[in-house]
Amino acid sequence: KIFNVSICDDDNDGNTTGPLISEDQQMQLGDLIEAVAGLIPSTTPEKHRKAFLAHFKVASLTDILAKDYQRAVDAINSTRPKK
């Protein structure tokens, strides 16, 4: 599975509000998803994005909380093919 990686304990306290990532961070995540998807022969950027959004349980990159930005970057990078 793509993005089936535990980076830290899940946030189960019900606190799912807060500042969202910036437009620049949204663009960085989108670019990273596209770049990593290009390294995986069995996927497309669109499929990779959908899997990422499902993993984070959000409808779009605009819904990612600022506190989760680094976790999002780490999750995308964890799907890079191993050398």
PDB file of C-alpha atoms in Angstrom:
ATOM      1  CA  LYS A   1       0.000   0.000   0.000  1.00  0.00           C
ATOM      2  CA  ILE A   2       1.067   3.566  -0.596  1.00  0.00           C
ATOM      3  CA  PHE A   3       1.421   5.767   2.482  1.00  0.00           C
ATOM      4  CA  ASN A   4       0.848   2.917   4.935  1.00  0.00           C
ATOM      5  CA  VAL A   5       3.637   4.258   7.122  1.00  0.00           C
ATOM      6  CA  SER A   6       3.276   5.347  10.717  1.00  0.00           C
ATOM      7  CA  ILE A   7       5.384   8.448  11.306  1.00  0.00           C
ATOM      8  CA  CYS A   8       4.128   9.117  14.835  1.00  0.00           C
ATOM      9  CA  ASP A   9       1.163   8.321  17.041  1.00  0.00           C
ATOM     10  CA  ASP A  10      -2.170   9.153  15.473  1.00  0.00           C
ATOM     11  CA  ASP A  11      -3.905  12.288  16.703  1.00  0.00           C
ATOM     12  CA  ASN A  12      -6.908  10.818  18.496  1.00  0.00           C
ATOM     13  CA  ASP A  13      -7.776  13.729  20.767  1.00  0.00           C
ATOM     14  CA  GLY A  14     -10.427  15.109  18.417  1.00  0.00           C
ATOM     15  CA  ASN A  15      -8.492  18.334  17.909  1.00  0.00           C
ATOM     16  CA  THR A  16      -8.607  18.596  14.133  1.00  0.00           C
ATOM     17  CA  THR A  17      -8.723  22.361  13.800  1.00  0.00           C
ATOM     18  CA  GLY A  18      -6.003  24.899  13.467  1.00  0.00           C
ATOM     19  CA  PRO A  19      -4.146  26.870  10.854  1.00  0.00           C
ATOM     20  CA  LEU A  20      -3.897  25.283   7.424  1.00  0.00           C
ATOM     21  CA  ILE A  21      -0.777  25.020   5.276  1.00  0.00           C
ATOM     22  CA  SER A  22       0.108  28.015   3.140  1.00  0.00           C
ATOM     23  CA  GLU A  23      -0.377  28.217  -0.629  1.00  0.00           C
ATOM     24  CA  ASP A  24       3.381  27.841  -1.012  1.00  0.00           C
ATOM     25  CA  GLN A  25       3.344  24.655   1.080  1.00  0.00           C
ATOM     26  CA  GLN A  26       0.405  23.352  -0.977  1.00  0.00           C
ATOM     27  CA  MET A  27       2.434  23.899  -4.143  1.00  0.00           C
ATOM     28  CA  GLN A  28       5.493  22.231  -2.586  1.00  0.00           C
ATOM     29  CA  LEU A  29       3.474  19.173  -1.608  1.00  0.00           C
ATOM     30  CA  GLY A  30       1.884  18.987  -5.059  1.00  0.00           C
ATOM     31  CA  ASP A  31       5.275  19.229  -6.742  1.00  0.00           C
ATOM     32  CA  LEU A  32       6.711  16.586  -4.412  1.00  0.00           C
ATOM     33  CA  ILE A  33       3.814  14.208  -5.067  1.00  0.00           C
ATOM     34  CA  GLU A  34       4.316  14.631  -8.816  1.00  0.00           C
ATOM     35  CA  ALA A  35       8.083  14.144  -8.595  1.00  0.00           C
ATOM     36  CA  VAL A  36       7.851  11.009  -6.473  1.00  0.00           C
ATOM     37  CA  ALA A  37       5.030   9.571  -8.609  1.00  0.00           C
ATOM     38  CA  GLY A  38       7.307   9.971 -11.629  1.00  0.00           C
ATOM     39  CA  LEU A  39       9.759   7.558  -9.978  1.00  0.00           C
ATOM     40  CA  ILE A  40       7.132   4.831  -9.516  1.00  0.00           C
ATOM     41  CA  PRO A  41       6.332   2.977 -12.759  1.00  0.00           C
ATOM     42  CA  SER A  42       3.011   1.595 -11.491  1.00  0.00           C
ATOM     43  CA  THR A  43       1.357   4.926 -10.678  1.00  0.00           C
ATOM     44  CA  THR A  44       0.505   8.347 -12.053  1.00  0.00           C
ATOM     45  CA  PRO A  45       0.668  11.705 -10.284  1.00  0.00           C
ATOM     46  CA  GLU A  46      -3.141  11.720 -10.071  1.00  0.00           C
ATOM     47  CA  LYS A  47      -3.274   8.258  -8.446  1.00  0.00           C
ATOM     48  CA  HIS A  48      -0.452   9.157  -6.086  1.00  0.00           C
ATOM     49  CA  ARG A  49      -2.232  12.372  -5.060  1.00  0.00           C
ATOM     50  CA  LYS A  50      -5.501  10.506  -4.451  1.00  0.00           C
ATOM     51  CA  ALA A  51      -3.701   7.923  -2.287  1.00  0.00           C
ATOM     52  CA  PHE A  52      -1.962  10.684  -0.345  1.00  0.00           C
ATOM     53  CA  LEU A  53      -5.210  12.582   0.258  1.00  0.00           C
ATOM     54  CA  ALA A  54      -6.940   9.375   1.371  1.00  0.00           C
ATOM     55  CA  HIS A  55      -4.070   8.639   3.752  1.00  0.00           C
ATOM     56  CA  PHE A  56      -4.438  12.081   5.338  1.00  0.00           C
ATOM     57  CA  LYS A  57      -8.245  11.853   5.226  1.00  0.00           C
ATOM     58  CA  VAL A  58      -8.616  15.192   3.460  1.00  0.00           C
ATOM     59  CA  ALA A  59     -10.354  16.221   0.258  1.00  0.00           C
ATOM     60  CA  SER A  60      -7.516  18.414  -1.014  1.00  0.00           C
ATOM     61  CA  LEU A  61      -4.092  19.746  -0.113  1.00  0.00           C
ATOM     62  CA  THR A  62      -5.778  22.936   1.100  1.00  0.00           C
ATOM     63  CA  ASP A  63      -7.278  20.943   3.997  1.00  0.00           C
ATOM     64  CA  ILE A  64      -3.951  19.882   5.533  1.00  0.00           C
ATOM     65  CA  LEU A  65      -3.207  21.426   8.896  1.00  0.00           C
ATOM     66  CA  ALA A  66      -0.003  23.418   9.237  1.00  0.00           C
ATOM     67  CA  LYS A  67       1.063  21.205  12.154  1.00  0.00           C
ATOM     68  CA  ASP A  68       0.921  18.201   9.783  1.00  0.00           C
ATOM     69  CA  TYR A  69       3.049  19.694   7.007  1.00  0.00           C
ATOM     70  CA  GLN A  70       6.303  17.921   7.883  1.00  0.00           C
ATOM     71  CA  ARG A  71       4.445  14.653   8.445  1.00  0.00           C
ATOM     72  CA  ALA A  72       2.958  15.087   4.955  1.00  0.00           C
ATOM     73  CA  VAL A  73       6.399  15.654   3.409  1.00  0.00           C
ATOM     74  CA  ASP A  74       7.763  12.614   5.244  1.00  0.00           C
ATOM     75  CA  ALA A  75       4.827  10.466   4.105  1.00  0.00           C
ATOM     76  CA  ILE A  76       5.358  11.407   0.463  1.00  0.00           C
ATOM     77  CA  ASN A  77       9.099  10.817   0.679  1.00  0.00           C
ATOM     78  CA  SER A  78       8.511   7.420   2.306  1.00  0.00           C
ATOM     79  CA  THR A  79       6.949   6.237  -0.963  1.00  0.00           C
ATOM     80  CA  ARG A  80      10.123   6.854  -2.982  1.00  0.00           C
ATOM     81  CA  PRO A  81      11.375   3.635  -4.515  1.00  0.00           C
ATOM     82  CA  LYS A  82      14.272   2.140  -2.591  1.00  0.00           C
ATOM     83  CA  LYS A  83      17.588   2.224  -4.406  1.00  0.00           C
TER      84      LYS A  83
END
